[in-house]
């Protein structure tokens, strides 16, 4: 006897609510800790720049140059130090991007819990050596810093594909937008946590900011290793595919390659007729051929460039442009992440109601262009700046969270790969990896544009990249908007 869908889903949720909540919280805070350690670097850039330059010693003209210089002064000016900080951001994101493509494939073939725990603990050790040990030993070397940050990018890349895959294993298509919208706030919560931790100990030296975040992240990796359940099947609970089979259109995705699902012609097929081939892990090429993967990957490359530029440079911009203290700038930058949290959750909820993602993204990104114009002209007032910052975070951070989480899960759970539960990490790695390549290029361009043209041109660059994001998904926007209009007309005619 077939039960109504609402009762089936309600029974399943009530039965597994404890396990779902534990998985939600563990994956949420594991990635929050990874982001907190990244945020620490952006929050202490001013202190690091001062430490690497002889500006504090060149006020006296009586000293000889050899007496002015010392081993810890890597650069003759703050401008060159700033450019190197931008270079570190770039090489981190490039190695992070490469690592995402690899980690997605590895995560689909090894135990996700092992990969995630290893990445968290190893990354914590690298962050400790980079920011704390080198300062304690007074050993400063550009080559060492670059090598450590490349390694950190590779290790940190294990995080996102693994946590999205675990969440995709536990949470089905029903309500995925709002669930993943709320859950994707983990990055923003990590930014807030990193900013709070850094500002609380910055008075003792920037090395203690790295020490605290590295220690907390290492402890989190240990908790993940002993506490995370990768999938419901590990404890004998039916997976989400079993739950979704109750629904008539359980495998009809929110991301479609054609206006009518029956007209879609995929580049390859894993299933023939009614027989599902049980593929444990699809190939990298097959994942790229899935409808929507390339379009959203290119769009995310542009959008993540803007989002991560705020992530890496916002505290520095506030200190540099308005002359505010570094600790105050760190705390104020939290409002961008607050806006992103609200935006991701609300936009995910709306996309669930519409059963379409692209139109919601398009509206938010168009409004983001206006918010960037407004924020670029913010006066030297902390309250107004915080408000404009939160609005900008709402319209930029929200879509970024949606693409990297809910949409990636949609793409990795399409009908074409029904029966292949080992595809989520690969698809997520492709989307986020391509996004990180764009973000990597962007960080160097931001420092270059700022150094030669000023901050206003940086915002013009952000507006251009946001417009390109809309352009890349414009075919999906048109298709899904037309589908919504047809659905509305059909409903009106039926009434």
Coordinates of C-alpha atoms in Angstrom, one line a residue, residues 78-371:
X78 CA 55.1 47.7 2.1
X79 CA 53.9 47.7 -1.5
X80 CA 56.3 44.8 -2.4
X81 CA 55.2 42.9 0.7
X82 CA 51.5 43.4 -0.2
X83 CA 52.2 42.0 -3.7
X84 CA 53.9 39.0 -2.2
X85 CA 50.9 38.4 0.1
X86 CA 48.7 38.5 -3.0
X87 CA 51.1 36.0 -4.6
X88 CA 50.7 33.7 -1.6
X89 CA 47.0 33.8 -2.0
X90 CA 47.3 33.0 -5.7
X91 CA 49.6 30.0 -5.2
X92 CA 47.4 28.7 -2.4
X93 CA 44.3 28.8 -4.6
X94 CA 46.1 27.3 -7.6
X95 CA 47.3 24.4 -5.5
X96 CA 43.9 24.2 -3.9
X97 CA 42.2 24.1 -7.3
X98 CA 44.5 21.3 -8.5
X99 CA 44.0 19.5 -5.2
X100 CA 40.2 19.7 -5.6
X101 CA 40.2 17.8 -8.9
X102 CA 42.4 15.1 -7.3
X103 CA 40.6 15.0 -3.9
X104 CA 37.2 14.6 -5.6
X105 CA 38.4 11.5 -7.4
X106 CA 40.2 10.2 -4.3
X107 CA 37.2 10.8 -2.1
X108 CA 35.0 8.7 -4.4
X109 CA 37.4 5.8 -4.2
X110 CA 38.6 5.9 -0.5
X111 CA 36.8 6.3 2.8
X112 CA 35.6 10.0 3.0
X113 CA 36.2 10.1 6.7
X114 CA 39.8 9.1 6.4
X115 CA 40.5 11.6 3.6
X116 CA 38.8 14.4 5.5
X117 CA 40.5 13.7 8.8
X118 CA 43.9 13.4 7.2
X119 CA 43.5 16.7 5.4
X120 CA 42.4 18.6 8.5
X121 CA 45.2 17.3 10.7
X122 CA 47.9 17.7 8.1
X123 CA 46.8 21.2 7.1
X124 CA 46.8 22.2 10.8
X125 CA 50.5 21.2 11.1
X126 CA 51.4 23.1 8.0
X127 CA 49.6 26.3 9.2
X128 CA 51.4 26.0 12.6
X129 CA 54.8 25.8 10.8
X130 CA 54.0 28.6 8.4
X131 CA 52.7 31.2 10.9
X132 CA 54.0 30.2 14.3
X133 CA 57.1 28.1 14.1
X134 CA 58.9 30.4 11.6
X135 CA 58.2 33.4 13.8
X136 CA 59.3 31.7 17.0
X137 CA 62.6 30.6 15.3
X138 CA 62.9 34.0 13.5
X139 CA 63.4 32.1 10.2
X140 CA 61.9 34.1 7.3
X141 CA 62.3 32.7 3.7
X142 CA 60.1 33.4 0.7
X143 CA 60.7 30.0 -0.8
X144 CA 59.7 28.3 2.4
X145 CA 56.5 30.3 2.7
X146 CA 55.6 29.5 -0.9
X147 CA 56.3 25.8 -0.5
X148 CA 54.3 25.6 2.7
X149 CA 51.3 27.4 1.2
X150 CA 51.3 25.2 -1.8
X151 CA 51.2 22.1 0.5
X152 CA 48.5 23.7 2.6
X153 CA 46.3 24.3 -0.5
X154 CA 46.7 20.7 -1.5
X155 CA 45.8 19.4 2.0
X156 CA 42.9 21.8 2.5
X157 CA 41.4 20.7 -0.8
X158 CA 40.3 17.4 0.8
X159 CA 37.7 19.2 2.8
X160 CA 34.9 20.5 0.5
X161 CA 34.4 17.5 -1.9
X162 CA 34.3 15.2 1.2
X163 CA 31.9 17.1 3.3
X164 CA 29.5 17.8 0.3
X165 CA 29.6 14.1 -0.6
X166 CA 28.8 13.0 3.0
X167 CA 26.0 15.5 3.1
X168 CA 24.7 14.3 -0.2
X169 CA 24.7 10.7 1.1
X170 CA 22.5 11.7 4.0
X171 CA 20.2 14.3 2.7
X172 CA 18.0 13.8 -0.3
X173 CA 16.6 16.1 -3.0
X174 CA 13.6 17.1 -0.9
X175 CA 14.5 20.4 0.8
X176 CA 18.1 20.2 -0.4
X177 CA 18.2 23.9 -1.2
X178 CA 17.3 25.2 2.2
X179 CA 19.2 22.4 4.0
X180 CA 22.4 23.0 2.0
X181 CA 21.8 26.7 2.0
X182 CA 21.9 26.7 5.8
X183 CA 24.7 24.1 5.9
X184 CA 26.9 26.0 3.4
X185 CA 27.0 28.8 6.0
X186 CA 29.9 26.7 7.4
X187 CA 32.4 28.7 5.3
X188 CA 31.0 32.0 6.6
X189 CA 30.9 30.7 10.2
X190 CA 34.5 29.6 9.7
X191 CA 35.4 33.1 8.5
X192 CA 33.7 34.6 11.6
X193 CA 35.4 32.1 13.9
X194 CA 38.8 32.8 12.3
X195 CA 38.3 36.6 12.6
X196 CA 37.3 36.3 16.2
X197 CA 40.2 34.0 17.2
X198 CA 42.7 36.2 15.3
X199 CA 41.5 39.5 16.7
X200 CA 41.4 38.1 20.3
X201 CA 45.1 37.1 20.3
X202 CA 46.6 39.5 17.8
X203 CA 47.8 41.8 20.5
X204 CA 50.3 39.1 21.5
X205 CA 51.6 38.7 18.0
X206 CA 50.3 37.3 14.7
X207 CA 52.0 33.9 15.4
X208 CA 49.5 33.2 18.2
X209 CA 46.6 33.7 15.8
X210 CA 48.0 30.8 13.6
X211 CA 48.7 28.7 16.7
X212 CA 45.1 28.9 18.1
X213 CA 43.4 28.1 14.8
X214 CA 45.8 25.3 13.9
X215 CA 45.3 23.7 17.3
X216 CA 41.5 23.8 17.1
X217 CA 41.6 22.5 13.5
X218 CA 43.8 19.6 14.5
X219 CA 41.5 18.6 17.3
X220 CA 38.5 18.8 14.9
X221 CA 40.3 16.4 12.6
X222 CA 40.6 13.9 15.4
X223 CA 36.9 14.2 16.2
X224 CA 36.0 13.6 12.6
X225 CA 38.1 10.5 12.4
X226 CA 36.3 8.9 15.4
X227 CA 32.8 10.4 15.0
X228 CA 31.7 10.9 11.4
X229 CA 29.4 8.4 9.6
X230 CA 30.0 8.7 5.9
X231 CA 26.6 7.2 4.8
X232 CA 23.5 5.7 6.3
X233 CA 24.5 2.3 5.0
X234 CA 27.4 2.2 7.5
X235 CA 24.9 1.6 10.3
X236 CA 22.3 -0.4 8.3
X237 CA 20.0 2.4 7.4
X238 CA 18.6 2.7 3.9
X239 CA 20.3 5.4 1.8
X240 CA 18.6 8.4 0.4
X241 CA 18.2 6.7 -3.0
X242 CA 15.9 4.2 -1.3
X243 CA 13.9 7.1 0.3
X244 CA 13.6 9.0 -3.0
X245 CA 12.4 5.9 -4.8
X246 CA 9.1 6.4 -3.0
X247 CA 8.6 9.5 -5.2
X248 CA 7.4 9.2 -8.8
X249 CA 9.9 11.8 -10.0
X250 CA 12.6 10.9 -7.6
X251 CA 15.4 11.1 -10.1
X252 CA 14.2 14.2 -12.0
X253 CA 16.9 16.8 -11.2
X254 CA 16.6 20.5 -10.6
X255 CA 19.4 20.9 -13.1
X256 CA 18.3 19.8 -16.6
X257 CA 20.0 19.8 -19.9
X258 CA 16.8 20.4 -21.8
X259 CA 13.5 22.1 -21.4
X260 CA 11.8 18.8 -21.4
X261 CA 13.5 16.0 -19.5
X262 CA 12.4 13.5 -22.2
X263 CA 14.2 15.5 -24.8
X264 CA 17.6 15.5 -23.0
X265 CA 20.3 13.8 -24.9
X266 CA 23.3 13.1 -22.6
X267 CA 26.8 12.7 -23.9
X268 CA 27.0 9.3 -22.3
X269 CA 24.7 6.9 -20.4
X270 CA 25.4 4.8 -17.4
X271 CA 22.0 3.1 -17.5
X272 CA 20.3 1.3 -20.4
X273 CA 16.6 0.6 -20.3
X274 CA 15.5 -0.4 -16.9
X275 CA 18.8 -2.0 -16.0
X276 CA 21.0 0.2 -13.8
X277 CA 24.7 -0.5 -14.0
X278 CA 26.1 -0.3 -10.5
X279 CA 29.1 2.0 -11.2
X280 CA 31.1 2.7 -8.0
X281 CA 32.8 5.8 -9.4
X282 CA 32.3 7.7 -12.7
X283 CA 35.4 9.0 -14.5
X284 CA 36.5 12.6 -14.6
X285 CA 35.4 12.9 -18.3
X286 CA 32.0 11.5 -17.6
X287 CA 31.5 13.9 -14.7
X288 CA 32.4 16.8 -17.0
X289 CA 29.9 15.6 -19.5
X290 CA 27.0 15.8 -17.1
X291 CA 24.5 18.5 -18.0
X292 CA 25.2 21.8 -16.3
X293 CA 28.6 20.9 -14.8
X294 CA 30.7 22.9 -17.3
X295 CA 28.3 25.9 -17.2
X296 CA 28.2 26.1 -13.5
X297 CA 32.0 25.5 -13.2
X298 CA 32.8 28.5 -15.4
X299 CA 30.2 30.6 -13.7
X300 CA 31.6 29.7 -10.3
X301 CA 35.2 30.6 -11.5
X302 CA 34.0 34.2 -11.9
X303 CA 31.9 34.3 -8.8
X304 CA 34.4 32.6 -6.5
X305 CA 37.0 35.2 -7.7
X306 CA 34.8 38.0 -6.3
X307 CA 33.8 36.1 -3.1
X308 CA 37.3 35.0 -2.3
X309 CA 38.7 38.5 -3.0
X310 CA 36.4 39.8 -0.2
X311 CA 37.5 36.8 1.9
X312 CA 41.2 37.5 1.4
X313 CA 41.4 41.2 1.1
X314 CA 38.4 42.8 3.0
X315 CA 40.3 43.3 6.4
X316 CA 43.3 44.7 4.5
X317 CA 41.1 47.0 2.4
X318 CA 39.3 48.4 5.5
X319 CA 42.7 49.1 7.3
X320 CA 44.4 50.4 4.1
X321 CA 41.5 52.5 2.7
X322 CA 39.9 53.9 5.9
X323 CA 42.9 53.7 8.3
X324 CA 41.0 51.6 10.9
X325 CA 42.9 49.4 13.3
X326 CA 43.5 45.9 12.1
X327 CA 41.6 44.2 15.0
X328 CA 38.6 46.5 14.3
X329 CA 38.8 45.7 10.6
X330 CA 38.8 42.0 11.4
X331 CA 35.7 42.3 13.5
X332 CA 33.9 44.5 11.0
X333 CA 34.6 42.1 8.1
X334 CA 32.3 39.6 9.8
X335 CA 29.3 41.3 8.4
X336 CA 30.0 40.2 4.9
X337 CA 29.8 36.6 6.1
X338 CA 26.6 37.3 8.0
X339 CA 25.0 38.5 4.8
X340 CA 26.3 35.4 3.0
X341 CA 24.7 33.1 5.6
X342 CA 21.3 34.7 5.3
X343 CA 21.5 34.9 1.6
X344 CA 22.5 31.3 1.0
X345 CA 19.7 30.0 3.3
X346 CA 16.9 32.3 2.0
X347 CA 17.9 31.8 -1.7
X348 CA 18.1 28.0 -1.2
X349 CA 14.6 28.1 0.3
X350 CA 13.2 30.1 -2.6
X351 CA 14.9 27.8 -5.1
X352 CA 13.3 24.8 -3.4
X353 CA 9.9 26.4 -3.6
X354 CA 10.4 27.1 -7.4
X355 CA 12.2 23.8 -7.9
X356 CA 14.6 25.8 -10.1
X357 CA 18.0 27.3 -9.1
X358 CA 19.2 29.4 -12.0
X359 CA 16.5 32.2 -11.9
X360 CA 17.2 32.7 -8.2
X361 CA 20.9 33.0 -8.9
X362 CA 20.3 35.4 -11.8
X363 CA 18.2 37.8 -9.7
X364 CA 20.6 37.8 -6.8
X365 CA 23.7 38.4 -9.1
X366 CA 22.0 41.3 -10.9
X367 CA 21.3 42.9 -7.5
X368 CA 24.9 42.1 -6.5
X369 CA 26.2 44.5 -9.2
X370 CA 24.2 47.3 -7.6
X371 CA 25.5 46.4 -4.2

